[in-house]
Every structure is written in structure tokens, then in C-alpha cells.
């Protein structure tokens, strides 16, 4: 494996005249869970030092920006999305010095780093919540949303319908109900309280001062509540995000904010902010509805599910970009589909009830596609060519599998498979101490599916993915250009042009199992 020589300067040292405010539009993102990637000390848990040791691999692959889900101090009842300290690293992952070393090492290799920031809620073990429970009149008494009964905000949907009966939970200490849009152990913060807003902005700046390049803002549609609404996408939420953006733009140029707003496109575009100014809220937002429709299009052997959702997607401000993904650390969410489409997806991709979680499917890309190399290549080619910046999920580049016998979303969070050796080369610990077991089945097991084997085979999915990433990098039209779908005489064929200045790329994707003829109007 040959990598470029590390560059001496970090992005923070780049002169203003050489800065690239649109870097995120050209970037290939890679989501990597610290816990799952590499264990450096043999305790069976991935850590920051282990991740740092594997940066050369990610540089070789062609990754431009790493996205780290939460690594903060947490009781880990929801994979770290239940934060108990916004400015501390979970000790099993390392410490702040390890994190700074990781960020610097990534920057030296030309890679940026964004981290998850859970803005909507905390863990019920957070000191703020514990103080709020004990002392309603104290400084933290109003940090959360409390009520004497559970009758308010009845228009808000329950997100985790398979585990939560209500968005309110009674607290026997305070003898009141607290509001939570997710699990009952994740109480929502009260953004009506200016002190909460200051706490959040202070925490954001803490990590920016350590050199990171941006944030994925988790669950942003739910920050505020209003009676008589569904408590999503409220004007107050957008006003707060505008404030966050303004403060960050002023003090930390070239930082990117990526909104996780699992909504329809016409609602998500509001998270980009003011259109004439080029956007004054988040620089990026996930395009959730595209992803399940790619899966539908392949099963139906028709381009129309993808074509139709893209046609319904409004224009976005010039300074903004969609984030496109196939899989991530969560279930393959089916919230932004119709009931009929959801039933179809479950019937096609999750016949076994164990494959389902919440309103989605807890499987990785390769098993979803029956390990069909042609389909995996089609999906990846779409990911890299559709409008937006692609976000790869760790291990998908080698076709990693999943373990549906594990609870909840852990099915898709198993250790990265590096070699056919003990523990897949992930850890030197006793196998029984691993945070999750490695995949060991005949098709996706680490003895067969691993980075070492993929590196040694020029025809592997890994090498193919690297070549496709390089093609994207060679053509700025993919990150910066326009998207124009071409009429096709064959409904199984999706064809479009990506164009930017003198770079023009014709993309043709066949959703059928068989070779197809088509006529295109160029």
C-alpha cells in the first residue's frame, strides 16, 4: 500500500487566500465508529490510537473527510448518542490528547474530520439532568422540558414505536413528566432556556478549538416544541441554527455543519437557510428519501423511484450540498416512504423479522444485495455520481456482512475486518472480550472478507471502489456540477449528465438484472 507523504501543515494553518470554502462539495466522506475500527491496547474495544494507526489505509482509499459518531463520555445505552459529558472522551476510547493527535494525523494526510454532536438530548445520567431532577428551582431546573402531566404536544409522533409508548416519562424524583423524542433515557434539552443555548454553543466551540472541521448535527428537527404542531421543523429551530452558523462562520472559517433531518426534501431544504445568501444554516443535509428508493428501483428494475424523488427535490442554496449515503450506523430507515413502499421494502429486503428495527432494516449493504457484486457496484456508482457528497460506511468497501443475532443496531457495528487472523486483526484480546463478536459465517466471515485479502486482489471490490473514488475526484462535475436527467426509452435505465465548466460526464445506470438497450436524447 503506497500513500502520499504527510503534508506538514494542518488545514487550520492554511493561509486565507488558499482556503477552500467548498471543500465539502468535492469530498468523499467516510463514517467510522471509533469502537469498531481498531483496538490499540488489546482490551477488545476500538480506540482513538487504533483509528490513528489506520489512517494510511483511509488515505490510500481516497477518503477526504472522516465522520466520527459520538465518542463522548456516555453510559452507552444508545451507542454513545446518550451523552453524559459533552467535553470528555469516553475513557475506553482514550483521552483528549489522543483525539488531538488523531485530528492532527488526519490533517497531515489531507483528510478532514467532522464529529457527531447530539444537540437535541442528553443521557439521563448527565449531571444536568440529575440536578434538574433534584432541584427544580436550581440552576439546572429548567434545562429540560418538564410538565405536570403527559397531555402536551400530542401532535408529535413517537419515533421509536417499538420501544416507546409515549414521548413523556414520569420521573419519581421530581414528580413530574419529562419530554423525550427518542428513548426515555434521553431527555430532551429545553432550548427555550438561553442557558441551554449557551451550553451547546460553548461545547461546539470546545471541539472546534481542538481542530475539527465540522459537525453532524444529530436530530436537529426536534429542538423546540409548540402546542398544535408536530413539534418538528419549527421556526425557532431554524433561528437557533442561524445563530450557530453565524458564530461558527465568524470564528472558524471553512467549518461544515451537516444536518441530520430525516424529513421530506421540501422540509429539509429549510435547514440550508436563506436561499439568496447561499445558505445561512447548515452547509449540508442528508437526503434520506433517496436511499430507500435506490433499493426499490433495483428490485423493481425501474429508474422511476429514483427519478421521481429527485424531481421532487427542490433547488438548494448555492453554498450548500446534499449528503448521499447507502448505509450507516443506524437501521436503513423507512420513515420517508409511504406505508405501501415500507411494506414492499420489508418484504423484499427483511423477510426475517430479526432484520427489522424501529421503522427500518438493520442490515449492511452487501447482505441486503445478497452479496451480488454487480448490484453492489451499481449502488456504489450511484452513490458516487448522484447530486451530493457521498458518505461511505466503514467496511462496505470490502463487502462486510452483519450479525442479525445482535441486539438493535449492533448488527451493523461489528469489528472492522482487517486480516484472516485472530479477531480479524481488529484486536489482540481474547475473543470473548471483544465489544461485539466478529462476523464468522462462510460468506462474510473475516477469514474470507477482509482488507488484507482485498488488497492482494486487483479485481476486488476494494480496489474497484478506490478506482471509482479516483474517477470522482478527477471530475469536478460530480461535486460541483449540475444534474440533468436524460429521457431514456428504457424504464430500467437511468441516464444523466453532470456538468461543471468544461467538465461534462454522462452517467448511465442499468437497474435491470440483464443487459438493456436504450436510446438517449443528448
Short mmCIF file of C-alpha atoms in Angstrom, two decimals:
data_model
loop_
_atom_site.label_atom_id
_atom_site.label_comp_id
_atom_site.label_asym_id
_atom_site.label_seq_id
_atom_site.Cartn_x
_atom_site.Cartn_y
_atom_site.Cartn_z
CA UNK A 1 0.00 0.00 0.00
CA UNK A 2 1.57 3.29 -1.14
CA UNK A 3 0.42 6.56 0.41
CA UNK A 4 1.41 10.14 -0.16
CA UNK A 5 3.92 11.77 2.11
CA UNK A 6 2.22 13.59 5.01
CA UNK A 7 1.99 17.32 4.47
CA UNK A 8 3.44 19.49 7.24
CA UNK A 9 0.54 21.90 7.66
CA UNK A 10 -2.92 21.32 9.04
CA UNK A 11 -5.96 22.93 7.47
CA UNK A 12 -6.00 25.41 10.34
CA UNK A 13 -2.61 26.70 9.17
CA UNK A 14 -3.76 27.29 5.59
CA UNK A 15 -3.47 30.95 4.54
CA UNK A 16 -6.83 32.63 4.00
CA UNK A 17 -6.12 33.13 0.29
CA UNK A 18 -5.68 29.37 -0.19
CA UNK A 19 -8.71 28.22 1.79
CA UNK A 20 -11.43 26.23 0.10
CA UNK A 21 -14.90 27.04 1.48
CA UNK A 22 -16.46 24.48 -0.90
CA UNK A 23 -14.23 21.58 0.13
CA UNK A 24 -17.21 19.56 1.38
CA UNK A 25 -18.83 19.58 -2.06
CA UNK A 26 -15.91 17.69 -3.58
CA UNK A 27 -15.24 15.49 -0.58
CA UNK A 28 -15.77 11.77 -0.19
CA UNK A 29 -16.88 11.19 3.41
CA UNK A 30 -16.30 8.00 5.40
CA UNK A 31 -18.22 7.16 8.56
CA UNK A 32 -16.06 5.28 11.03
CA UNK A 33 -17.02 4.17 14.53
CA UNK A 34 -14.07 4.52 16.91
CA UNK A 35 -15.23 1.47 18.87
CA UNK A 36 -15.38 -0.69 15.74
CA UNK A 37 -12.27 0.18 13.72
CA UNK A 38 -9.06 -0.80 15.52
CA UNK A 39 -8.07 -1.70 19.08
CA UNK A 40 -4.60 -0.47 20.01
CA UNK A 41 -4.27 -1.80 23.56
CA UNK A 42 -5.82 -5.27 23.48
CA UNK A 43 -8.89 -4.56 25.59
CA UNK A 44 -11.28 -5.65 22.83
CA UNK A 45 -12.57 -2.14 22.14
CA UNK A 46 -11.56 0.12 19.28
CA UNK A 47 -9.96 3.39 20.30
CA UNK A 48 -8.55 6.66 19.00
CA UNK A 49 -4.97 5.40 18.87
CA UNK A 50 -6.12 2.43 16.82
CA UNK A 51 -8.00 4.69 14.43
CA UNK A 52 -4.94 6.90 14.06
CA UNK A 53 -2.85 3.85 13.19
CA UNK A 54 -5.20 3.05 10.28
CA UNK A 55 -5.25 6.50 8.68
CA UNK A 56 -2.82 5.44 5.95
CA UNK A 57 -5.39 2.91 4.74
CA UNK A 58 -8.10 5.57 4.58
CA UNK A 59 -5.78 7.95 2.75
CA UNK A 60 -4.97 5.21 0.25
CA UNK A 61 -8.69 4.57 -0.30
CA UNK A 62 -9.18 8.22 -1.24
CA UNK A 63 -11.21 9.45 1.72
CA UNK A 64 -11.35 13.23 2.14
CA UNK A 65 -13.25 13.57 5.40
CA UNK A 66 -13.86 11.24 8.34
CA UNK A 67 -17.14 11.36 10.24
CA UNK A 68 -16.94 10.05 13.80
CA UNK A 69 -20.17 9.16 15.63
CA UNK A 70 -20.16 10.08 19.33
CA UNK A 71 -17.07 9.19 21.33
CA UNK A 72 -18.03 11.34 24.32
CA UNK A 73 -18.47 10.13 27.88
CA UNK A 74 -21.69 8.11 27.93
CA UNK A 75 -23.42 5.17 29.65
CA UNK A 76 -23.70 3.70 26.12
CA UNK A 77 -27.36 2.76 26.21
CA UNK A 78 -27.69 4.12 22.66
CA UNK A 79 -24.26 3.72 21.12
CA UNK A 80 -22.98 6.99 22.56
CA UNK A 81 -25.92 9.11 21.41
CA UNK A 82 -26.78 9.35 25.11
CA UNK A 83 -24.12 11.87 26.14
CA UNK A 84 -23.24 12.40 29.79
CA UNK A 85 -20.38 14.89 29.21
CA UNK A 86 -20.05 16.95 26.02
CA UNK A 87 -16.37 17.79 26.53
CA UNK A 88 -14.91 14.46 27.68
CA UNK A 89 -13.78 11.43 25.70
CA UNK A 90 -15.14 8.05 26.77
CA UNK A 91 -12.12 6.66 28.70
CA UNK A 92 -12.10 3.33 26.85
CA UNK A 93 -11.52 5.29 23.61
CA UNK A 94 -8.64 7.34 25.01
CA UNK A 95 -8.40 10.95 26.10
CA UNK A 96 -8.34 14.45 24.65
CA UNK A 97 -4.63 14.19 23.86
CA UNK A 98 -5.34 11.06 21.79
CA UNK A 99 -8.11 12.90 19.97
CA UNK A 100 -5.91 15.88 19.13
CA UNK A 101 -3.20 13.50 17.91
CA UNK A 102 -5.77 11.79 15.69
CA UNK A 103 -7.05 15.06 14.20
CA UNK A 104 -3.53 16.30 13.51
CA UNK A 105 -2.55 13.00 11.88
CA UNK A 106 -5.65 13.08 9.67
CA UNK A 107 -4.91 16.66 8.62
CA UNK A 108 -1.33 15.75 7.79
CA UNK A 109 -2.69 13.17 5.37
CA UNK A 110 -5.04 15.64 3.72
CA UNK A 111 -8.17 14.36 5.47
CA UNK A 112 -10.60 16.45 7.45
CA UNK A 113 -12.60 15.37 10.50
CA UNK A 114 -16.20 16.01 11.47
CA UNK A 115 -17.82 14.64 14.60
CA UNK A 116 -21.34 13.89 15.69
CA UNK A 117 -22.90 16.41 18.05
CA UNK A 118 -26.06 15.29 19.81
CA UNK A 119 -27.86 18.60 20.09
CA UNK A 120 -31.41 17.52 20.94
CA UNK A 121 -30.98 15.50 24.12
CA UNK A 122 -28.58 14.13 26.72
CA UNK A 123 -28.33 10.95 28.72
CA UNK A 124 -30.44 10.77 31.85
CA UNK A 125 -27.09 10.24 33.59
CA UNK A 126 -25.83 13.69 32.56
CA UNK A 127 -25.17 15.85 35.66
CA UNK A 128 -27.51 18.49 34.24
CA UNK A 129 -30.44 16.08 34.28
CA UNK A 130 -29.61 14.69 37.69
CA UNK A 131 -29.52 18.22 39.11
CA UNK A 132 -32.70 19.14 37.25
CA UNK A 133 -34.48 16.18 38.85
CA UNK A 134 -33.34 17.02 42.35
CA UNK A 135 -33.74 20.79 42.36
CA UNK A 136 -36.47 22.29 40.14
CA UNK A 137 -35.59 25.78 41.36
CA UNK A 138 -31.83 25.36 40.95
CA UNK A 139 -29.61 26.48 38.06
CA UNK A 140 -30.38 23.32 36.04
CA UNK A 141 -34.07 23.07 36.91
CA UNK A 142 -35.13 24.45 33.53
CA UNK A 143 -32.51 22.66 31.37
CA UNK A 144 -35.10 20.07 30.29
CA UNK A 145 -38.76 20.07 29.30
CA UNK A 146 -40.89 19.24 32.34
CA UNK A 147 -44.66 19.12 32.82
CA UNK A 148 -47.15 18.11 35.49
CA UNK A 149 -48.90 15.71 33.12
CA UNK A 150 -48.31 13.96 29.81
CA UNK A 151 -51.02 15.71 27.80
CA UNK A 152 -49.00 18.34 25.93
CA UNK A 153 -47.73 18.09 22.36
CA UNK A 154 -50.00 15.22 21.37
CA UNK A 155 -49.39 16.03 17.71
CA UNK A 156 -45.77 14.83 17.93
CA UNK A 157 -45.19 11.36 16.53
CA UNK A 158 -43.40 8.66 18.50
CA UNK A 159 -40.17 7.87 16.66
CA UNK A 160 -39.22 4.59 18.34
CA UNK A 161 -42.61 2.95 18.10
CA UNK A 162 -41.30 -0.49 19.02
CA UNK A 163 -39.92 0.60 22.40
CA UNK A 164 -41.63 3.82 23.49
CA UNK A 165 -45.35 4.20 24.27
CA UNK A 166 -45.15 7.95 24.82
CA UNK A 167 -42.87 10.96 24.39
CA UNK A 168 -43.35 11.68 28.10
CA UNK A 169 -41.89 9.72 31.02
CA UNK A 170 -42.69 10.21 34.70
CA UNK A 171 -39.76 10.94 37.00
CA UNK A 172 -40.36 9.78 40.59
CA UNK A 173 -37.70 12.14 41.99
CA UNK A 174 -39.06 15.41 40.60
CA UNK A 175 -42.61 14.03 40.47
CA UNK A 176 -43.13 15.46 37.01
CA UNK A 177 -43.01 14.22 33.44
CA UNK A 178 -40.06 14.94 31.16
CA UNK A 179 -40.15 15.14 27.35
CA UNK A 180 -38.10 12.89 25.08
CA UNK A 181 -38.39 12.37 21.32
CA UNK A 182 -36.21 9.27 21.38
CA UNK A 183 -35.57 6.76 24.18
CA UNK A 184 -36.87 7.51 27.66
CA UNK A 185 -33.28 7.56 28.93
CA UNK A 186 -32.58 10.51 26.58
CA UNK A 187 -34.41 13.57 27.95
CA UNK A 188 -34.74 16.49 25.52
CA UNK A 189 -32.97 19.72 26.32
CA UNK A 190 -35.04 22.88 26.76
CA UNK A 191 -33.91 25.33 24.10
CA UNK A 192 -36.34 27.95 25.41
CA UNK A 193 -33.75 28.40 28.16
CA UNK A 194 -30.95 30.74 26.96
CA UNK A 195 -28.52 28.96 29.28
CA UNK A 196 -29.00 25.72 27.33
CA UNK A 197 -28.25 27.52 24.07
CA UNK A 198 -25.04 28.91 25.56
CA UNK A 199 -24.01 25.48 26.84
CA UNK A 200 -24.43 23.96 23.38
CA UNK A 201 -22.54 26.70 21.57
CA UNK A 202 -19.77 26.52 24.16
CA UNK A 203 -19.44 22.76 23.61
CA UNK A 204 -19.30 23.22 19.83
CA UNK A 205 -16.51 25.76 20.20
CA UNK A 206 -14.63 23.45 22.56
CA UNK A 207 -14.22 20.85 19.81
CA UNK A 208 -13.57 23.40 17.09
CA UNK A 209 -10.72 24.78 19.20
CA UNK A 210 -9.21 21.28 19.09
CA UNK A 211 -9.03 21.50 15.31
CA UNK A 212 -12.01 19.60 13.93
CA UNK A 213 -13.59 20.64 10.63
CA UNK A 214 -17.27 20.42 11.42
CA UNK A 215 -20.21 18.61 12.93
CA UNK A 216 -23.01 16.29 12.01
CA UNK A 217 -25.86 17.81 14.00
CA UNK A 218 -27.92 14.91 15.26
CA UNK A 219 -31.73 15.08 15.36
CA UNK A 220 -31.98 18.83 14.70
CA UNK A 221 -35.67 18.95 13.67
CA UNK A 222 -36.82 18.34 17.25
CA UNK A 223 -35.14 21.10 19.27
CA UNK A 224 -38.32 23.03 20.06
CA UNK A 225 -41.93 22.19 20.91
CA UNK A 226 -45.11 24.10 20.16
CA UNK A 227 -48.65 23.09 21.03
CA UNK A 228 -50.80 22.38 18.00
CA UNK A 229 -47.84 21.33 15.81
CA UNK A 230 -45.96 18.09 15.19
CA UNK A 231 -43.00 19.65 17.04
CA UNK A 232 -40.70 19.27 14.06
CA UNK A 233 -39.01 21.82 11.79
CA UNK A 234 -40.28 24.76 13.84
CA UNK A 235 -39.21 28.36 13.08
CA UNK A 236 -37.47 28.61 16.46
CA UNK A 237 -35.22 25.70 15.48
CA UNK A 238 -34.12 27.49 12.33
CA UNK A 239 -33.47 30.71 14.24
CA UNK A 240 -31.15 28.89 16.63
CA UNK A 241 -29.30 27.19 13.76
CA UNK A 242 -28.79 30.57 12.10
CA UNK A 243 -27.18 31.78 15.29
CA UNK A 244 -24.92 28.73 15.45
CA UNK A 245 -23.88 29.19 11.82
CA UNK A 246 -23.13 32.89 12.29
CA UNK A 247 -20.91 32.31 15.32
CA UNK A 248 -19.05 29.46 13.65
CA UNK A 249 -18.55 31.31 10.36
CA UNK A 250 -17.10 34.26 12.25
CA UNK A 251 -14.61 32.34 14.35
CA UNK A 252 -13.99 29.09 12.46
CA UNK A 253 -14.00 29.58 8.68
CA UNK A 254 -14.34 26.51 6.42
CA UNK A 255 -16.19 24.58 9.11
CA UNK A 256 -19.11 22.49 7.84
CA UNK A 257 -22.43 21.76 9.54
CA UNK A 258 -24.24 18.62 8.35
CA UNK A 259 -27.90 18.37 9.38
CA UNK A 260 -29.44 15.04 10.24
CA UNK A 261 -33.06 15.83 9.41
CA UNK A 262 -34.97 12.71 8.44
CA UNK A 263 -37.68 14.60 6.60
CA UNK A 264 -39.10 15.05 3.12
CA UNK A 265 -36.89 17.16 0.81
CA UNK A 266 -39.27 20.13 0.85
CA UNK A 267 -38.81 20.34 4.64
CA UNK A 268 -35.09 19.56 4.68
CA UNK A 269 -34.19 22.43 2.33
CA UNK A 270 -35.14 24.85 5.10
CA UNK A 271 -32.12 23.59 7.06
CA UNK A 272 -29.85 25.17 4.46
CA UNK A 273 -31.28 28.56 5.36
CA UNK A 274 -31.61 31.69 3.30
CA UNK A 275 -31.54 30.96 -0.43
CA UNK A 276 -30.31 34.33 -1.84
CA UNK A 277 -27.33 34.43 0.54
CA UNK A 278 -26.22 30.92 -0.44
CA UNK A 279 -27.37 29.41 2.85
CA UNK A 280 -27.08 30.64 6.43
CA UNK A 281 -27.87 27.50 8.45
CA UNK A 282 -26.32 24.10 7.66
CA UNK A 283 -23.90 23.64 4.77
CA UNK A 284 -25.08 20.08 4.18
CA UNK A 285 -28.07 17.88 4.91
CA UNK A 286 -28.68 14.18 4.39
CA UNK A 287 -31.05 13.29 1.57
CA UNK A 288 -32.86 10.50 3.40
CA UNK A 289 -35.61 9.72 0.84
CA UNK A 290 -33.15 8.95 -1.98
CA UNK A 291 -31.59 5.99 -0.21
CA UNK A 292 -34.58 3.60 0.14
CA UNK A 293 -35.67 4.45 -3.38
CA UNK A 294 -32.40 3.20 -4.81
CA UNK A 295 -33.18 -0.14 -3.18
CA UNK A 296 -36.73 -0.04 -4.55
CA UNK A 297 -35.53 0.85 -8.05
CA UNK A 298 -33.25 -2.18 -8.24
CA UNK A 299 -35.90 -4.64 -7.04
CA UNK A 300 -38.47 -3.18 -9.42
CA UNK A 301 -35.90 -2.90 -12.21
CA UNK A 302 -37.12 0.62 -12.84
CA UNK A 303 -35.46 4.02 -12.58
CA UNK A 304 -38.70 5.73 -11.58
CA UNK A 305 -38.40 5.60 -7.76
CA UNK A 306 -35.07 7.46 -8.01
CA UNK A 307 -36.13 9.77 -10.84
CA UNK A 308 -39.32 10.79 -9.09
CA UNK A 309 -37.77 11.67 -5.72
CA UNK A 310 -35.00 13.67 -7.41
CA UNK A 311 -37.61 15.51 -9.49
CA UNK A 312 -39.45 16.39 -6.27
CA UNK A 313 -36.29 17.66 -4.59
CA UNK A 314 -36.24 21.48 -4.52
CA UNK A 315 -33.22 23.52 -5.53
CA UNK A 316 -30.83 24.31 -2.70
CA UNK A 317 -28.73 27.43 -1.99
CA UNK A 318 -25.51 27.78 -3.96
CA UNK A 319 -23.30 27.32 -0.91
CA UNK A 320 -24.91 24.05 0.14
CA UNK A 321 -24.78 20.36 -0.70
CA UNK A 322 -26.76 17.18 -0.12
CA UNK A 323 -25.17 14.27 1.73
CA UNK A 324 -25.88 10.97 -0.07
CA UNK A 325 -25.49 7.59 1.63
CA UNK A 326 -26.45 3.95 1.22
CA UNK A 327 -25.92 2.64 4.74
CA UNK A 328 -24.74 3.94 8.08
CA UNK A 329 -24.62 3.05 11.77
CA UNK A 330 -28.43 3.13 12.08
CA UNK A 331 -31.08 0.95 10.54
CA UNK A 332 -31.92 1.54 6.88
CA UNK A 333 -34.68 3.99 7.77
CA UNK A 334 -38.05 3.70 6.08
CA UNK A 335 -39.65 6.78 7.63
CA UNK A 336 -39.66 8.82 4.44
CA UNK A 337 -41.61 6.32 2.35
CA UNK A 338 -45.30 5.53 2.07
CA UNK A 339 -46.85 2.69 4.07
CA UNK A 340 -47.13 0.68 0.87
CA UNK A 341 -43.48 1.29 0.00
CA UNK A 342 -42.41 0.32 3.52
CA UNK A 343 -44.27 -2.97 3.31
CA UNK A 344 -42.65 -3.59 -0.07
CA UNK A 345 -39.15 -2.92 1.30
CA UNK A 346 -39.68 -5.20 4.29
CA UNK A 347 -40.98 -7.96 2.03
CA UNK A 348 -38.04 -7.65 -0.35
CA UNK A 349 -35.14 -6.95 2.00
CA UNK A 350 -36.18 -8.05 5.51
CA UNK A 351 -38.28 -11.18 5.31
CA UNK A 352 -36.91 -12.31 8.68
CA UNK A 353 -38.35 -10.09 11.48
CA UNK A 354 -34.90 -10.10 13.13
CA UNK A 355 -33.69 -7.98 10.24
CA UNK A 356 -36.03 -5.15 11.24
CA UNK A 357 -35.57 -2.41 13.82
CA UNK A 358 -37.87 0.50 14.56
CA UNK A 359 -39.15 1.61 11.14
CA UNK A 360 -36.25 0.21 9.18
CA UNK A 361 -33.89 -2.62 8.31
CA UNK A 362 -30.75 -3.37 10.33
CA UNK A 363 -28.56 -4.85 7.62
CA UNK A 364 -25.38 -3.88 5.81
CA UNK A 365 -25.15 -3.16 2.09
CA UNK A 366 -23.65 -6.47 0.91
CA UNK A 367 -26.17 -8.74 2.68
CA UNK A 368 -29.04 -6.52 1.56
CA UNK A 369 -27.92 -7.17 -2.01
CA UNK A 370 -27.25 -10.89 -1.48
CA UNK A 371 -23.55 -10.20 -1.97
CA UNK A 372 -24.21 -9.62 -5.67
CA UNK A 373 -21.08 -7.84 -6.92
CA UNK A 374 -22.90 -6.28 -9.88
CA UNK A 375 -25.56 -4.79 -7.64
CA UNK A 376 -23.00 -3.55 -5.10
CA UNK A 377 -21.12 -1.82 -7.90
CA UNK A 378 -24.33 -0.28 -9.24
CA UNK A 379 -25.27 1.08 -5.82
CA UNK A 380 -21.77 2.46 -5.24
CA UNK A 381 -21.66 4.05 -8.69
CA UNK A 382 -24.96 5.77 -7.94
CA UNK A 383 -23.63 6.92 -4.58
CA UNK A 384 -20.60 8.49 -6.24
CA UNK A 385 -22.43 10.10 -9.16
CA UNK A 386 -25.81 11.38 -7.94
CA UNK A 387 -26.00 15.04 -6.85
CA UNK A 388 -24.42 15.45 -3.44
CA UNK A 389 -21.36 14.37 -1.49
CA UNK A 390 -21.07 10.59 -0.95
CA UNK A 391 -20.76 9.14 2.54
CA UNK A 392 -19.31 5.63 2.75
CA UNK A 393 -19.84 3.39 5.77
CA UNK A 394 -16.80 1.63 7.18
CA UNK A 395 -16.37 -1.89 5.84
CA UNK A 396 -18.74 -1.52 2.91
CA UNK A 397 -15.74 -1.06 0.64
CA UNK A 398 -14.79 -4.70 1.28
CA UNK A 399 -18.35 -6.08 1.38
CA UNK A 400 -18.60 -6.68 5.13
CA UNK A 401 -21.61 -8.56 6.46
CA UNK A 402 -23.80 -8.15 9.53
CA UNK A 403 -25.00 -10.17 12.52
CA UNK A 404 -28.76 -10.04 13.00
CA UNK A 405 -28.43 -12.07 16.20
CA UNK A 406 -27.01 -9.00 17.93
CA UNK A 407 -29.38 -6.53 19.57
CA UNK A 408 -30.81 -3.42 17.96
CA UNK A 409 -28.35 -1.61 15.66
CA UNK A 410 -25.27 -3.55 16.79
CA UNK A 411 -25.95 -5.88 13.86
CA UNK A 412 -24.12 -3.41 11.59
CA UNK A 413 -21.46 -2.19 14.05
CA UNK A 414 -19.19 -5.23 14.32
CA UNK A 415 -15.37 -5.01 14.29
CA UNK A 416 -13.64 -3.97 11.07
CA UNK A 417 -12.19 -6.99 9.29
CA UNK A 418 -8.53 -6.35 8.55
CA UNK A 419 -6.98 -9.81 8.21
CA UNK A 420 -7.92 -13.52 8.36
CA UNK A 421 -6.03 -13.76 11.66
CA UNK A 422 -7.29 -13.77 15.25
CA UNK A 423 -10.19 -11.35 15.81
CA UNK A 424 -9.97 -10.24 12.16
CA UNK A 425 -6.83 -8.28 13.01
CA UNK A 426 -9.00 -5.85 14.94
CA UNK A 427 -7.70 -6.68 18.41
CA UNK A 428 -5.16 -8.86 20.18
CA UNK A 429 -7.57 -9.52 23.04
CA UNK A 430 -9.22 -12.78 23.93
CA UNK A 431 -12.20 -13.18 21.54
CA UNK A 432 -14.57 -13.26 24.49
CA UNK A 433 -13.54 -9.72 25.46
CA UNK A 434 -14.41 -8.12 22.13
CA UNK A 435 -17.08 -5.43 22.44
CA UNK A 436 -19.00 -7.33 19.74
CA UNK A 437 -18.14 -10.66 18.10
CA UNK A 438 -16.57 -10.66 14.67
CA UNK A 439 -18.54 -11.94 11.68
CA UNK A 440 -17.78 -15.65 11.25
CA UNK A 441 -20.18 -17.01 8.62
CA UNK A 442 -18.90 -18.69 5.41
CA UNK A 443 -19.70 -15.76 3.09
CA UNK A 444 -18.97 -12.64 5.13
CA UNK A 445 -16.68 -14.08 7.81
CA UNK A 446 -13.38 -12.32 8.41
CA UNK A 447 -11.44 -15.38 7.23
CA UNK A 448 -12.73 -14.62 3.71
CA UNK A 449 -13.81 -10.98 3.72
CA UNK A 450 -11.02 -8.72 4.96
CA UNK A 451 -8.82 -5.83 3.88
CA UNK A 452 -5.67 -7.93 3.52
CA UNK A 453 -7.28 -10.33 1.04
CA UNK A 454 -8.92 -7.46 -0.82
CA UNK A 455 -5.65 -5.55 -1.11
CA UNK A 456 -3.92 -8.57 -2.64
CA UNK A 457 -6.54 -8.92 -5.39
CA UNK A 458 -6.60 -6.15 -8.03
CA UNK A 459 -10.11 -7.23 -9.05
CA UNK A 460 -11.54 -6.95 -5.52
CA UNK A 461 -14.43 -4.70 -4.54
CA UNK A 462 -11.96 -2.65 -2.50
CA UNK A 463 -9.75 -1.84 -5.49
CA UNK A 464 -12.82 -1.19 -7.65
CA UNK A 465 -14.18 1.25 -5.04
CA UNK A 466 -10.84 3.04 -4.85
CA UNK A 467 -10.76 3.44 -8.63
CA UNK A 468 -14.30 4.81 -8.65
CA UNK A 469 -13.43 7.32 -5.94
CA UNK A 470 -10.45 8.42 -8.03
CA UNK A 471 -12.71 8.90 -11.07
CA UNK A 472 -14.98 11.11 -8.98
CA UNK A 473 -12.00 13.17 -7.84
CA UNK A 474 -10.82 13.64 -11.43
CA UNK A 475 -14.17 15.10 -12.46
CA UNK A 476 -15.27 18.22 -10.53
CA UNK A 477 -18.69 17.95 -12.17
CA UNK A 478 -19.66 15.28 -9.63
CA UNK A 479 -19.19 17.57 -6.64
CA UNK A 480 -19.82 20.99 -8.12
CA UNK A 481 -21.82 20.47 -11.28
CA UNK A 482 -25.42 20.46 -12.42
CA UNK A 483 -27.57 17.35 -12.70
CA UNK A 484 -29.75 16.81 -15.73
CA UNK A 485 -31.63 13.55 -16.25
CA UNK A 486 -31.88 12.43 -19.86
CA UNK A 487 -35.05 10.89 -21.27
CA UNK A 488 -34.49 7.16 -21.79
CA UNK A 489 -36.52 4.83 -23.96
CA UNK A 490 -35.99 2.05 -21.42
CA UNK A 491 -37.55 2.40 -17.93
CA UNK A 492 -34.78 0.26 -16.43
CA UNK A 493 -32.10 2.77 -17.43
CA UNK A 494 -31.29 5.96 -15.54
CA UNK A 495 -29.11 8.34 -17.55
CA UNK A 496 -27.99 11.82 -16.59
CA UNK A 497 -25.39 14.46 -17.29
CA UNK A 498 -23.15 16.05 -14.65
CA UNK A 499 -21.63 19.30 -15.89
CA UNK A 500 -19.32 21.90 -14.40
CA UNK A 501 -17.49 24.43 -16.55
CA UNK A 502 -15.66 22.34 -19.19
CA UNK A 503 -16.16 19.03 -17.36
CA UNK A 504 -19.08 17.02 -18.77
CA UNK A 505 -19.82 13.44 -17.66
CA UNK A 506 -22.51 11.11 -18.99
CA UNK A 507 -23.68 8.54 -16.42
CA UNK A 508 -25.80 5.55 -17.41
CA UNK A 509 -27.12 3.11 -14.79
CA UNK A 510 -28.97 -0.12 -15.55
CA UNK A 511 -31.41 -1.24 -12.84
CA UNK A 512 -32.24 -4.50 -14.60
CA UNK A 513 -30.64 -7.87 -13.92
CA UNK A 514 -29.92 -8.15 -17.63
CA UNK A 515 -28.21 -6.05 -20.29
CA UNK A 516 -30.62 -3.45 -21.65
CA UNK A 517 -30.80 -1.39 -24.85
CA UNK A 518 -31.78 2.26 -24.64
CA UNK A 519 -31.98 5.40 -26.72
CA UNK A 520 -30.93 8.66 -25.14
CA UNK A 521 -31.77 12.16 -26.26
CA UNK A 522 -28.48 14.02 -25.94
#
